[in-house]
Tab-separated table of C-alpha atoms and ligand atoms in Angstrom:
chain	number	residue	atom	x	y	z
Y	1	MET	CA	-2.956	-64.485	45.086
Y	2	ARG	CA	-3.255	-66.332	41.768
Y	3	VAL	CA	-6.627	-67.922	41.022
Y	4	ILE	CA	-7.234	-70.615	38.428
Y	5	VAL	CA	-10.844	-70.964	37.280
Y	6	ILE	CA	-11.830	-74.181	35.524
Y	7	GLY	CA	-14.808	-73.468	33.229
Y	8	GLY	CA	-15.645	-70.201	31.459
Y	9	GLY	CA	-19.433	-70.437	31.923
Y	10	THR	CA	-21.876	-68.176	33.719
Y	11	GLY	CA	-20.394	-68.460	37.204
Y	12	GLY	CA	-16.732	-68.818	36.214
Y	13	MET	CA	-16.721	-65.682	34.053
Y	14	CYS	CA	-18.578	-63.586	36.632
Y	15	LEU	CA	-15.988	-64.646	39.200
Y	16	ALA	CA	-13.115	-63.840	36.834
Y	17	HIS	CA	-14.452	-60.320	36.171
Y	18	GLY	CA	-14.894	-59.662	39.881
Y	19	LEU	CA	-11.416	-60.862	40.817
Y	20	ARG	CA	-9.761	-58.981	37.986
Y	21	ARG	CA	-11.506	-55.749	38.979
Y	22	ALA	CA	-10.120	-56.260	42.481
Y	23	GLY	CA	-6.612	-56.634	41.075
Y	24	ILE	CA	-6.329	-60.386	41.688
Y	25	ASP	CA	-4.425	-62.452	39.109
Y	26	VAL	CA	-7.042	-64.747	37.547
Y	27	ARG	CA	-6.931	-67.121	34.596
Y	28	VAL	CA	-9.877	-69.052	33.168
Y	29	PHE	CA	-9.515	-72.404	31.393
Y	30	GLU	CA	-12.419	-73.328	29.132
Y	31	ARG	CA	-12.627	-76.601	27.239
Y	32	HIS	CA	-14.572	-75.186	24.304
Y	33	ARG	CA	-12.387	-74.025	21.474
Y	34	THR	CA	-14.131	-70.730	20.740
Y	35	ARG	CA	-16.400	-68.196	22.410
Y	36	THR	CA	-19.515	-69.652	20.757
Y	37	ASP	CA	-18.850	-73.433	20.709
Y	38	GLY	CA	-21.294	-76.031	21.978
Y	39	LEU	CA	-23.929	-73.728	23.377
Y	40	HIS	CA	-27.670	-74.034	23.326
Y	41	GLY	CA	-29.359	-70.699	22.966
Y	42	TYR	CA	-32.139	-71.039	25.479
Y	43	ARG	CA	-33.623	-68.173	27.497
Y	44	VAL	CA	-32.200	-67.584	30.947
Y	45	GLY	CA	-34.184	-65.518	33.456
Y	46	ILE	CA	-31.841	-63.357	35.515
Y	47	ASP	CA	-33.290	-62.412	38.898
Y	48	PRO	CA	-32.101	-59.801	41.435
Y	49	ASP	CA	-29.538	-62.261	42.868
Y	50	GLY	CA	-28.044	-62.664	39.393
Y	51	SER	CA	-28.180	-58.961	38.480
Y	52	ARG	CA	-26.687	-57.938	41.837
Y	53	ALA	CA	-23.770	-60.312	41.284
Y	54	LEU	CA	-23.205	-59.152	37.715
Y	55	LYS	CA	-23.399	-55.489	38.677
Y	56	ALA	CA	-20.881	-55.991	41.492
Y	57	CYS	CA	-18.417	-58.049	39.444
Y	58	LEU	CA	-18.549	-56.717	35.864
Y	59	PRO	CA	-16.952	-53.436	34.795
Y	60	PRO	CA	-19.780	-50.845	34.422
Y	61	GLU	CA	-19.579	-50.815	30.612
Y	62	VAL	CA	-19.913	-54.625	30.448
Y	63	TYR	CA	-22.853	-54.592	32.885
Y	64	ASP	CA	-24.415	-51.930	30.684
Y	65	LEU	CA	-23.887	-54.169	27.636
Y	66	PHE	CA	-25.576	-57.029	29.525
Y	67	VAL	CA	-28.619	-54.830	30.287
Y	68	ARG	CA	-28.768	-53.573	26.674
Y	69	THR	CA	-28.687	-57.110	25.248
Y	70	CYS	CA	-31.576	-58.417	27.369
Y	71	ALA	CA	-34.966	-59.023	25.801
Y	72	ARG	CA	-37.810	-56.824	27.034
Y	73	PRO	CA	-38.905	-58.026	30.489
Y	74	PRO	CA	-41.943	-60.313	30.689
Y	75	GLU	CA	-45.148	-58.534	31.729
Y	76	THR	CA	-47.387	-61.525	32.438
Y	77	PHE	CA	-47.215	-65.155	33.520
Y	78	ALA	CA	-50.011	-67.167	31.908
Y	79	PHE	CA	-50.972	-70.735	32.788
Y	80	LEU	CA	-52.778	-72.627	30.017
Y	81	ASP	CA	-54.066	-76.043	29.145
Y	82	GLU	CA	-52.872	-77.961	26.087
Y	83	ARG	CA	-55.619	-76.374	23.946
Y	84	LEU	CA	-54.127	-72.995	24.933
Y	85	ARG	CA	-57.118	-72.143	27.113
Y	86	ARG	CA	-56.119	-69.878	29.960
Y	87	THR	CA	-56.411	-71.082	33.548
Y	88	LEU	CA	-54.616	-68.187	35.260
Y	89	THR	CA	-52.845	-65.013	34.159
Y	90	VAL	CA	-50.746	-63.106	36.660
Y	91	PRO	CA	-49.481	-59.622	35.814
Y	92	LEU	CA	-45.776	-59.371	36.644
Y	93	ARG	CA	-44.256	-56.404	38.462
Y	94	PRO	CA	-43.087	-53.534	36.265
Y	95	PRO	CA	-39.289	-53.152	36.052
Y	96	ALA	CA	-37.928	-51.504	39.219
Y	97	ASP	CA	-34.273	-50.598	38.718
Y	98	ASP	CA	-31.503	-52.303	36.801
Y	99	VAL	CA	-30.822	-54.763	39.644
Y	100	ASN	CA	-34.210	-55.435	41.202
Y	101	ASP	CA	-36.054	-56.425	38.057
Y	102	GLU	CA	-36.373	-59.728	36.233
Y	103	LYS	CA	-34.451	-59.972	32.986
Y	104	SER	CA	-34.684	-62.322	30.017
Y	105	VAL	CA	-31.444	-63.007	28.226
Y	106	SER	CA	-30.375	-65.457	25.552
Y	107	ARG	CA	-27.761	-67.800	27.032
Y	108	MET	CA	-25.525	-67.389	23.954
Y	109	THR	CA	-25.639	-63.618	24.304
Y	110	LEU	CA	-24.919	-63.678	28.029
Y	111	ARG	CA	-21.908	-65.870	27.379
Y	112	GLN	CA	-20.579	-63.429	24.751
Y	113	VAL	CA	-21.126	-60.488	27.086
Y	114	LEU	CA	-19.189	-62.260	29.825
Y	115	TYR	CA	-16.207	-62.800	27.513
Y	116	THR	CA	-16.083	-59.083	26.672
Y	117	GLY	CA	-12.738	-57.557	27.621
Y	118	MET	CA	-11.432	-60.895	28.914
Y	119	ALA	CA	-9.534	-62.200	25.851
Y	120	ASP	CA	-6.237	-62.240	27.733
Y	121	ALA	CA	-7.684	-63.957	30.809
Y	122	VAL	CA	-9.374	-66.932	29.103
Y	123	ARG	CA	-7.599	-69.856	27.468
Y	124	PHE	CA	-10.005	-71.742	25.205
Y	125	GLY	CA	-9.441	-75.380	24.192
Y	126	SER	CA	-8.203	-76.228	27.715
Y	127	ASP	CA	-9.866	-79.472	28.763
Y	128	PHE	CA	-9.145	-79.869	32.487
Y	129	THR	CA	-8.237	-83.430	33.516
Y	130	HIS	CA	-7.097	-83.256	37.157
Y	131	TYR	CA	-5.340	-81.147	39.770
Y	132	GLU	CA	-2.314	-81.747	41.924
Y	133	ARG	CA	-1.687	-80.090	45.302
Y	134	HIS	CA	1.823	-79.161	46.375
Y	135	PRO	CA	3.285	-79.078	49.888
Y	136	GLY	CA	3.868	-75.294	49.747
Y	137	GLY	CA	0.122	-74.679	49.412
Y	138	THR	CA	-0.047	-74.140	45.647
Y	139	VAL	CA	-2.167	-76.177	43.251
Y	140	THR	CA	-1.649	-77.140	39.598
Y	141	GLY	CA	-4.434	-77.768	37.089
Y	142	HIS	CA	-3.601	-80.200	34.273
Y	143	PHE	CA	-5.165	-80.179	30.825
Y	144	ALA	CA	-5.722	-82.810	28.139
Y	145	ASP	CA	-3.258	-81.118	25.771
Y	146	GLY	CA	-0.430	-81.709	28.269
Y	147	THR	CA	-0.294	-78.109	29.516
Y	148	SER	CA	-0.753	-77.068	33.127
Y	149	ALA	CA	-1.254	-73.948	35.258
Y	150	THR	CA	-0.269	-73.324	38.867
Y	151	GLY	CA	-1.925	-70.967	41.354
Y	152	ASP	CA	-2.867	-70.512	44.995
Y	153	LEU	CA	-6.546	-71.389	44.569
Y	154	LEU	CA	-8.304	-73.539	41.976
Y	155	VAL	CA	-12.038	-72.973	41.500
Y	156	GLY	CA	-14.138	-75.654	39.808
Y	157	ALA	CA	-16.771	-73.763	37.802
Y	158	ASP	CA	-16.975	-76.587	35.270
Y	159	GLY	CA	-20.701	-77.318	35.386
Y	160	THR	CA	-22.765	-80.433	36.069
Y	161	GLY	CA	-20.177	-82.982	34.919
Y	162	SER	CA	-17.414	-81.251	36.934
Y	163	ARG	CA	-14.100	-83.077	36.971
Y	164	VAL	CA	-12.919	-80.807	39.770
Y	165	ARG	CA	-15.825	-82.040	41.925
Y	166	ALA	CA	-15.160	-85.659	40.901
Y	167	GLN	CA	-11.625	-85.392	42.286
Y	168	LEU	CA	-12.374	-83.198	45.319
Y	169	LEU	CA	-15.584	-84.958	46.393
Y	170	PRO	CA	-15.636	-88.378	44.720
Y	171	HIS	CA	-18.662	-89.343	46.853
Y	172	ALA	CA	-20.801	-86.411	45.568
Y	173	ARG	CA	-23.606	-87.582	43.309
Y	174	VAL	CA	-25.602	-86.011	40.492
Y	175	GLU	CA	-28.797	-87.905	39.635
Y	176	ASP	CA	-31.156	-88.095	36.719
Y	177	ALA	CA	-34.253	-86.168	37.908
Y	178	GLY	CA	-36.500	-88.379	35.743
Y	179	ILE	CA	-37.434	-85.586	33.318
Y	180	VAL	CA	-36.433	-85.096	29.693
Y	181	ALA	CA	-36.969	-81.812	27.851
Y	182	ILE	CA	-36.795	-80.709	24.228
Y	183	GLY	CA	-36.252	-77.027	23.483
Y	184	GLY	CA	-36.365	-74.973	20.322
Y	185	LYS	CA	-36.628	-71.480	18.892
Y	186	VAL	CA	-39.055	-70.078	16.331
Y	187	PRO	CA	-38.330	-66.750	14.635
Y	188	LEU	CA	-40.925	-64.109	15.499
Y	189	THR	CA	-42.872	-63.298	12.315
Y	190	ASP	CA	-46.422	-62.124	11.610
Y	191	GLU	CA	-47.447	-65.769	11.361
Y	192	THR	CA	-45.811	-66.962	14.603
Y	193	ARG	CA	-47.028	-63.882	16.473
Y	194	ALA	CA	-50.608	-64.749	15.517
Y	195	LEU	CA	-50.223	-68.297	16.853
Y	196	LEU	CA	-49.738	-67.171	20.448
Y	197	PRO	CA	-52.659	-66.284	22.740
Y	198	GLU	CA	-52.706	-62.606	23.719
Y	199	ASP	CA	-51.998	-63.474	27.370
Y	200	VAL	CA	-48.791	-65.278	26.434
Y	201	PHE	CA	-47.365	-62.759	24.023
Y	202	PRO	CA	-46.337	-60.088	26.564
Y	203	GLY	CA	-44.618	-62.557	28.847
Y	204	ILE	CA	-44.254	-66.183	29.824
Y	205	GLY	CA	-46.698	-69.024	29.071
Y	206	LEU	CA	-46.763	-72.358	30.880
Y	207	VAL	CA	-48.880	-75.153	29.409
Y	208	LEU	CA	-49.763	-77.873	31.920
Y	209	ALA	CA	-51.017	-80.887	29.970
Y	210	PRO	CA	-52.129	-84.473	30.670
Y	211	HIS	CA	-49.544	-87.208	31.348
Y	212	GLY	CA	-47.320	-84.791	33.275
Y	213	MET	CA	-46.384	-82.969	30.096
Y	214	ALA	CA	-45.571	-79.267	30.219
Y	215	CYS	CA	-44.493	-76.622	27.736
Y	216	ILE	CA	-42.879	-73.305	28.589
Y	217	LEU	CA	-43.143	-70.414	26.126
Y	218	HIS	CA	-40.985	-67.300	26.255
Y	219	VAL	CA	-41.394	-64.449	23.785
Y	220	MET	CA	-37.991	-62.845	23.301
Y	221	GLU	CA	-38.179	-59.378	21.737
Y	222	PHE	CA	-34.983	-57.360	21.725
Y	223	PRO	CA	-34.596	-53.581	21.957
Y	224	TRP	CA	-32.978	-53.372	18.513
Y	225	GLY	CA	-36.196	-54.600	16.839
Y	226	PRO	CA	-36.632	-56.813	13.788
Y	227	ASP	CA	-34.474	-54.670	11.492
Y	228	GLY	CA	-31.705	-53.606	13.848
Y	229	SER	CA	-28.727	-55.471	15.207
Y	230	SER	CA	-27.433	-56.362	18.643
Y	231	PRO	CA	-24.980	-53.934	20.281
Y	232	LEU	CA	-22.770	-56.993	20.799
Y	233	PRO	CA	-20.533	-57.342	17.725
Y	234	GLY	CA	-21.349	-60.492	15.730
Y	235	ASP	CA	-24.344	-61.464	17.911
Y	236	PRO	CA	-27.002	-62.899	15.554
Y	237	THR	CA	-29.759	-62.852	18.204
Y	238	ALA	CA	-33.107	-61.719	16.776
Y	239	ASP	CA	-36.693	-61.737	18.046
Y	240	HIS	CA	-37.958	-65.268	18.612
Y	241	VAL	CA	-40.172	-67.543	20.678
Y	242	ASN	CA	-38.331	-70.008	22.872
Y	243	TRP	CA	-40.333	-73.146	23.710
Y	244	GLY	CA	-39.512	-76.205	25.761
Y	245	ILE	CA	-41.612	-79.309	26.325
Y	246	SER	CA	-40.907	-81.654	29.204
Y	247	ALA	CA	-42.267	-84.959	30.477
Y	248	HIS	CA	-41.247	-88.014	32.450
Y	249	ARG	CA	-38.342	-89.739	30.703
Y	250	ASP	CA	-40.488	-92.903	30.211
Y	251	ARG	CA	-42.689	-91.003	27.753
Y	252	PHE	CA	-39.751	-90.483	25.368
Y	253	PRO	CA	-38.299	-93.146	23.070
Y	254	ALA	CA	-34.894	-94.578	23.945
Y	255	GLY	CA	-32.087	-92.599	22.399
Y	256	VAL	CA	-34.034	-89.308	22.186
Y	257	THR	CA	-31.085	-87.380	23.583
Y	258	GLY	CA	-29.179	-88.367	20.433
Y	259	PHE	CA	-31.863	-87.167	17.991
Y	260	ASP	CA	-31.041	-84.364	15.560
Y	261	GLY	CA	-33.171	-81.204	15.189
Y	262	PRO	CA	-35.740	-82.456	12.637
Y	263	ARG	CA	-36.274	-85.674	14.643
Y	264	LEU	CA	-36.733	-83.660	17.847
Y	265	VAL	CA	-39.413	-81.525	16.180
Y	266	ALA	CA	-41.086	-84.718	14.871
Y	267	GLN	CA	-40.879	-86.240	18.370
Y	268	THR	CA	-42.494	-83.149	19.903
Y	269	LEU	CA	-45.355	-83.347	17.378
Y	270	ALA	CA	-45.759	-87.098	18.002
Y	271	MET	CA	-46.142	-86.451	21.747
Y	272	THR	CA	-48.708	-83.669	21.374
Y	273	PRO	CA	-51.361	-84.987	18.929
Y	274	ARG	CA	-54.313	-83.445	20.760
Y	275	TRP	CA	-52.680	-80.142	21.606
Y	276	SER	CA	-53.836	-76.867	20.102
Y	277	PRO	CA	-53.202	-76.715	16.318
Y	278	ALA	CA	-51.626	-73.260	16.845
Y	279	LEU	CA	-49.060	-74.651	19.246
Y	280	ARG	CA	-48.331	-77.588	16.948
Y	281	ARG	CA	-47.887	-75.163	14.063
Y	282	LEU	CA	-45.397	-73.244	16.214
Y	283	PHE	CA	-43.435	-76.468	16.802
Y	284	THR	CA	-43.495	-77.156	13.041
Y	285	LEU	CA	-42.057	-73.727	12.267
Y	286	THR	CA	-39.115	-74.243	14.658
Y	287	ASP	CA	-35.646	-73.694	13.325
Y	288	PRO	CA	-34.438	-77.329	13.607
Y	289	THR	CA	-30.845	-76.237	14.158
Y	290	SER	CA	-31.972	-74.542	17.393
Y	291	CYS	CA	-33.568	-77.735	18.768
Y	292	PHE	CA	-31.875	-79.632	21.572
Y	293	PRO	CA	-32.712	-82.394	24.069
Y	294	ILE	CA	-31.819	-82.259	27.772
Y	295	THR	CA	-31.809	-84.875	30.478
Y	296	ILE	CA	-32.704	-82.906	33.605
Y	297	ARG	CA	-30.354	-83.644	36.466
Y	298	THR	CA	-30.185	-82.816	40.143
Y	299	SER	CA	-27.452	-83.061	42.764
Y	300	VAL	CA	-27.558	-84.821	46.110
Y	301	PRO	CA	-26.570	-82.569	49.065
Y	302	VAL	CA	-22.969	-83.079	50.109
Y	303	PRO	CA	-21.937	-82.898	53.774
Y	304	PRO	CA	-19.229	-80.335	54.652
Y	305	TRP	CA	-15.720	-81.180	53.490
Y	306	PRO	CA	-12.346	-79.892	54.780
Y	307	THR	CA	-11.643	-76.511	53.183
Y	308	GLY	CA	-8.429	-76.319	51.165
Y	309	ASN	CA	-7.045	-74.604	48.072
Y	310	VAL	CA	-9.632	-76.160	45.718
Y	311	THR	CA	-13.246	-75.013	45.837
Y	312	LEU	CA	-16.416	-75.130	43.730
Y	313	LEU	CA	-19.246	-72.940	42.502
Y	314	GLY	CA	-22.440	-73.198	40.470
Y	315	ASP	CA	-23.626	-76.384	38.772
Y	316	ALA	CA	-20.302	-78.022	39.625
Y	317	ILE	CA	-21.540	-78.406	43.203
Y	318	HIS	CA	-25.310	-77.802	43.209
Y	319	THR	CA	-26.829	-78.757	39.865
Y	320	MET	CA	-30.570	-78.272	40.051
Y	321	THR	CA	-33.628	-78.865	37.878
Y	322	PRO	CA	-35.020	-75.765	36.117
Y	323	GLY	CA	-38.078	-75.840	38.462
Y	324	GLN	CA	-37.367	-72.439	39.997
Y	325	GLY	CA	-35.217	-71.003	37.186
Y	326	VAL	CA	-32.361	-70.200	39.559
Y	327	GLY	CA	-29.422	-72.402	38.471
Y	328	ALA	CA	-27.574	-69.576	36.723
Y	329	ASN	CA	-28.621	-67.056	39.365
Y	330	THR	CA	-27.224	-69.268	42.114
Y	331	ALA	CA	-23.964	-69.725	40.172
Y	332	LEU	CA	-23.727	-65.921	39.886
Y	333	ARG	CA	-24.504	-65.518	43.580
Y	334	ASP	CA	-21.672	-67.975	44.386
Y	335	ALA	CA	-19.272	-66.008	42.182
Y	336	HIS	CA	-20.226	-62.769	43.938
Y	337	GLN	CA	-19.811	-64.367	47.377
Y	338	LEU	CA	-16.433	-65.802	46.432
Y	339	VAL	CA	-15.194	-62.451	45.122
Y	340	ARG	CA	-16.268	-60.813	48.396
Y	341	THR	CA	-14.562	-63.556	50.387
Y	342	LEU	CA	-11.280	-63.309	48.512
Y	343	THR	CA	-11.170	-59.528	48.376
Y	344	ALA	CA	-12.316	-58.785	51.934
Y	345	GLY	CA	-10.147	-61.389	53.645
Y	346	GLY	CA	-13.152	-63.598	54.458
Y	347	SER	CA	-12.833	-67.293	55.154
Y	348	LEU	CA	-13.207	-69.811	52.348
Y	349	GLU	CA	-14.765	-72.193	54.838
Y	350	ALA	CA	-17.550	-69.626	55.513
Y	351	TYR	CA	-18.087	-69.182	51.747
Y	352	GLU	CA	-18.461	-72.934	51.316
Y	353	ARG	CA	-20.817	-73.289	54.304
Y	354	ARG	CA	-23.104	-70.514	53.120
Y	355	MET	CA	-23.016	-71.608	49.490
Y	356	ARG	CA	-23.937	-75.190	50.453
Y	357	ASP	CA	-26.854	-73.906	52.567
Y	358	TYR	CA	-28.553	-71.720	49.961
Y	359	GLY	CA	-27.382	-73.873	47.014
Y	360	PHE	CA	-28.827	-77.158	48.259
Y	361	ALA	CA	-31.995	-75.384	49.492
Y	362	ALA	CA	-32.478	-74.239	45.875
Y	363	VAL	CA	-31.775	-77.804	44.642
Y	364	ALA	CA	-34.579	-79.164	46.877
Y	365	ALA	CA	-37.079	-76.416	45.990
Y	366	SER	CA	-36.337	-76.827	42.252
Y	367	LYS	CA	-36.803	-80.603	42.405
Y	368	ALA	CA	-40.123	-80.209	44.244
Y	369	ARG	CA	-41.385	-78.159	41.252
Y	370	THR	CA	-39.777	-80.127	38.413
Y	371	GLY	CA	-38.955	-83.737	39.134
Y	372	GLY	CA	-39.991	-87.167	37.860
Y	373	ASP	CA	-41.497	-88.172	41.226
Y	374	GLN	CA	-44.267	-85.540	41.154
Y	375	LEU	CA	-47.857	-86.876	41.280
Y	376	VAL	CA	-48.684	-85.580	37.789
Y	377	HIS	CA	-46.397	-88.224	36.294
Y	378	ARG	CA	-48.293	-91.162	37.838
Y	379	PRO	CA	-50.788	-93.069	35.634
Y	380	VAL	CA	-54.189	-92.560	37.356
Y	381	VAL	CA	-53.404	-90.223	40.243
Y	382	GLY	CA	-51.738	-87.937	37.691
Y	383	ARG	CA	-55.078	-87.078	36.045
Y	384	LEU	CA	-56.577	-86.166	39.400
Y	385	ALA	CA	-53.492	-84.118	40.296
Y	386	LEU	CA	-53.762	-82.185	37.012
Y	387	ALA	CA	-57.504	-81.603	37.545
Y	388	GLY	CA	-56.774	-80.329	41.067
Y	389	GLN	CA	-53.993	-78.080	39.785
Y	390	ARG	CA	-56.261	-76.551	37.137
Y	391	ALA	CA	-59.130	-76.017	39.589
Y	392	PHE	CA	-56.704	-74.266	41.950
Y	393	LEU	CA	-55.327	-72.015	39.176
Y	394	ARG	CA	-58.849	-71.065	37.987
Y	395	THR	CA	-59.857	-70.197	41.542
Y	396	VAL	CA	-56.764	-68.043	41.987
Y	397	ASP	CA	-57.623	-66.317	38.704
Y	398	ARG	CA	-61.058	-65.356	40.013
Y	399	VAL	CA	-60.136	-64.205	43.545
Y	400	PRO	CA	-58.039	-60.997	43.609
Y	401	ALA	CA	-56.609	-61.617	47.102
Y	402	LEU	CA	-55.439	-65.095	46.084
Y	403	LYS	CA	-53.989	-63.702	42.882
Y	404	ARG	CA	-51.985	-61.113	44.794
Y	405	ARG	CA	-50.643	-63.817	47.076
Y	406	PHE	CA	-49.794	-66.025	44.080
Y	407	GLU	CA	-47.998	-63.118	42.405
Y	408	ALA	CA	-45.953	-62.537	45.553
Y	409	SER	CA	-45.029	-66.237	45.649
Y	410	LEU	CA	-43.471	-65.949	42.177
Y	411	TYR	CA	-40.898	-63.563	43.649
Y	412	THR	CA	-39.821	-65.500	46.729
Y	413	SER	CA	-36.354	-67.017	46.248
Y	414	ARG	CA	-35.553	-64.495	43.488
Y	415	GLY	CA	-33.315	-62.467	45.810
Y	416	GLY	CA	-35.169	-59.150	45.551
Y	417	ASP	CA	-34.793	-58.162	49.197
Y	418	ARG	CA	-31.574	-59.946	49.939
Y	419	GLU	CA	-28.413	-58.451	51.324
Y	420	PRO	CA	-25.469	-59.558	49.161
F	501	FAD	C1	-33.212	-75.258	29.357
F	501	FAD	C2	-32.594	-74.599	30.546
F	501	FAD	C3	-33.115	-73.394	31.012
F	501	FAD	C4	-32.526	-72.752	32.098
F	501	FAD	N1	-33.073	-71.591	32.516
F	501	FAD	C5	-32.530	-70.956	33.586
F	501	FAD	C6	-33.087	-69.723	34.056
F	501	FAD	O1	-34.063	-69.204	33.520
F	501	FAD	N2	-32.521	-69.139	35.138
F	501	FAD	C7	-31.437	-69.686	35.772
F	501	FAD	O2	-30.961	-69.111	36.756
F	501	FAD	N3	-30.880	-70.847	35.336
F	501	FAD	C8	-31.392	-71.501	34.268
F	501	FAD	N4	-30.837	-72.657	33.831
F	501	FAD	C9	-29.654	-73.228	34.530
F	501	FAD	C10	-28.358	-72.558	34.109
F	501	FAD	O3	-28.174	-72.587	32.722
F	501	FAD	C11	-27.156	-73.237	34.803
F	501	FAD	O4	-27.461	-73.490	36.152
F	501	FAD	C12	-25.934	-72.324	34.743
F	501	FAD	O5	-25.496	-72.193	33.411
F	501	FAD	C13	-24.797	-72.871	35.605
F	501	FAD	O6	-23.671	-72.050	35.455
F	501	FAD	P1	-22.233	-72.629	35.724
F	501	FAD	O7	-21.288	-71.505	35.514
F	501	FAD	O8	-22.198	-73.343	37.016
F	501	FAD	O9	-22.021	-73.744	34.621
F	501	FAD	P2	-22.003	-73.580	33.040
F	501	FAD	O10	-22.598	-72.300	32.601
F	501	FAD	O11	-22.555	-74.860	32.513
F	501	FAD	O12	-20.448	-73.482	32.710
F	501	FAD	C14	-19.567	-74.556	32.881
F	501	FAD	C15	-18.408	-74.338	31.917
F	501	FAD	O13	-17.365	-75.271	32.219
F	501	FAD	C16	-16.843	-75.757	31.015
F	501	FAD	N5	-16.215	-77.053	31.291
F	501	FAD	C17	-16.831	-78.218	31.584
F	501	FAD	N6	-15.931	-79.199	31.756
F	501	FAD	C18	-14.706	-78.626	31.568
F	501	FAD	C19	-13.373	-79.132	31.601
F	501	FAD	N7	-13.106	-80.420	31.832
F	501	FAD	N8	-12.350	-78.273	31.362
F	501	FAD	C20	-12.580	-76.954	31.111
F	501	FAD	N9	-13.842	-76.435	31.047
F	501	FAD	C21	-14.885	-77.257	31.281
F	501	FAD	C22	-18.057	-75.861	30.104
F	501	FAD	O14	-17.704	-75.907	28.745
F	501	FAD	C23	-18.791	-74.570	30.469
F	501	FAD	O15	-18.378	-73.491	29.684
F	501	FAD	C24	-31.407	-73.326	32.754
F	501	FAD	C25	-30.867	-74.526	32.283
F	501	FAD	C26	-31.459	-75.167	31.206
F	501	FAD	C27	-30.871	-76.465	30.726
């Protein structure tokens, strides 16, 4: 069997590793010209679903490189108000084993790790345009530079704007979820360290602010420390704080998604005048080249389609909002499932059925947590919703039994107890 993978992202590269290890002929076609093109370096949380998939698909030395290039795992999850006053802090579970723990990785680094040892399998600068099916059961992928590639199965792993999906399922829709986010990175220095509350520093901070605004804070400290260097050759990743503000799209000026780094920092400051001076100072110290805007999108569930020699995985079929932090993990889970299907003689139809079930369940759960139609975004009701949310979090903070239950809820849908 010859497999053509369109898109060398998280899911596509995990799939390619898994197939290659099983001796299946696989080629990946990636539109970016180099290994590091066009990528935002935000933090991705890898859960047990994601780690299980990576461990099963990657050669052991590449999985080991992935583990060694993760930041230290978060120890706490702190909820705060916009003045950085704590409403709830939940201690996170200590690392279990190298699959069943939560990992923090820089997206850029993960991408580099996934390209390791795959130079001959990936063709960069290949912008997929369309596919063509042949009567004998083969399929050809065509690229903007006039080249093409033929195989027995074509997998669309080409992300939210998937052209493979557009041709295979022209009725499938991806919608604006009504939320815009701005993200950035601040180098970790003595000054920036001192700006973060002590509850946030060991882990993850989530600021819930008026007008439906939120800000996520991740402290990313790497095992090689401030003076060392990443075990990944050429990886410039160093200790930093990753922040991301989000709000209903109506709170942003038109054209914000076209703003450059300095304007995005200025926009963030303009939207947070009454926030804690420490947090605003952190925004000011952001490396503007690391700043990026995102329109959050979500997919609409697609009814089953006739299985053929073209299939999909990851964001290409079930783009979701970052509400649960499982978009990449679900793409990895798909890749793992597809490898198992193709190597164990399973049915592609069963892969697609299962993937649609858990994929669109994650889409719905993610949208319920992060979506423009939540109460907090409404003018008057929003204030009451925020007050209710804060009262709930403070109560949970004070009652140990509630806190334990809340802690457990953070781990549902992370795949800890799941069979592959
Ligand atoms: C700010 C932010 C934070 C996030 N945090 C998390 C998190 O903590 N945990 C989590 O699980 N998920 C997270 N996600 C989601 C996660 O990043 C995505 O769900 C995941 O990357 C999807 O993987 P994928 O392989 O499907 O697509 P991608 O990784 O997007 O890969 C698609 C690839 O296809 C290529 N491509 C596109 N079009 C073509 C074409 N025409 N021809 C050839 N190649 C093409 C692209 O260049 C890209 O390399 C986050 C997302 C954002 C925006």
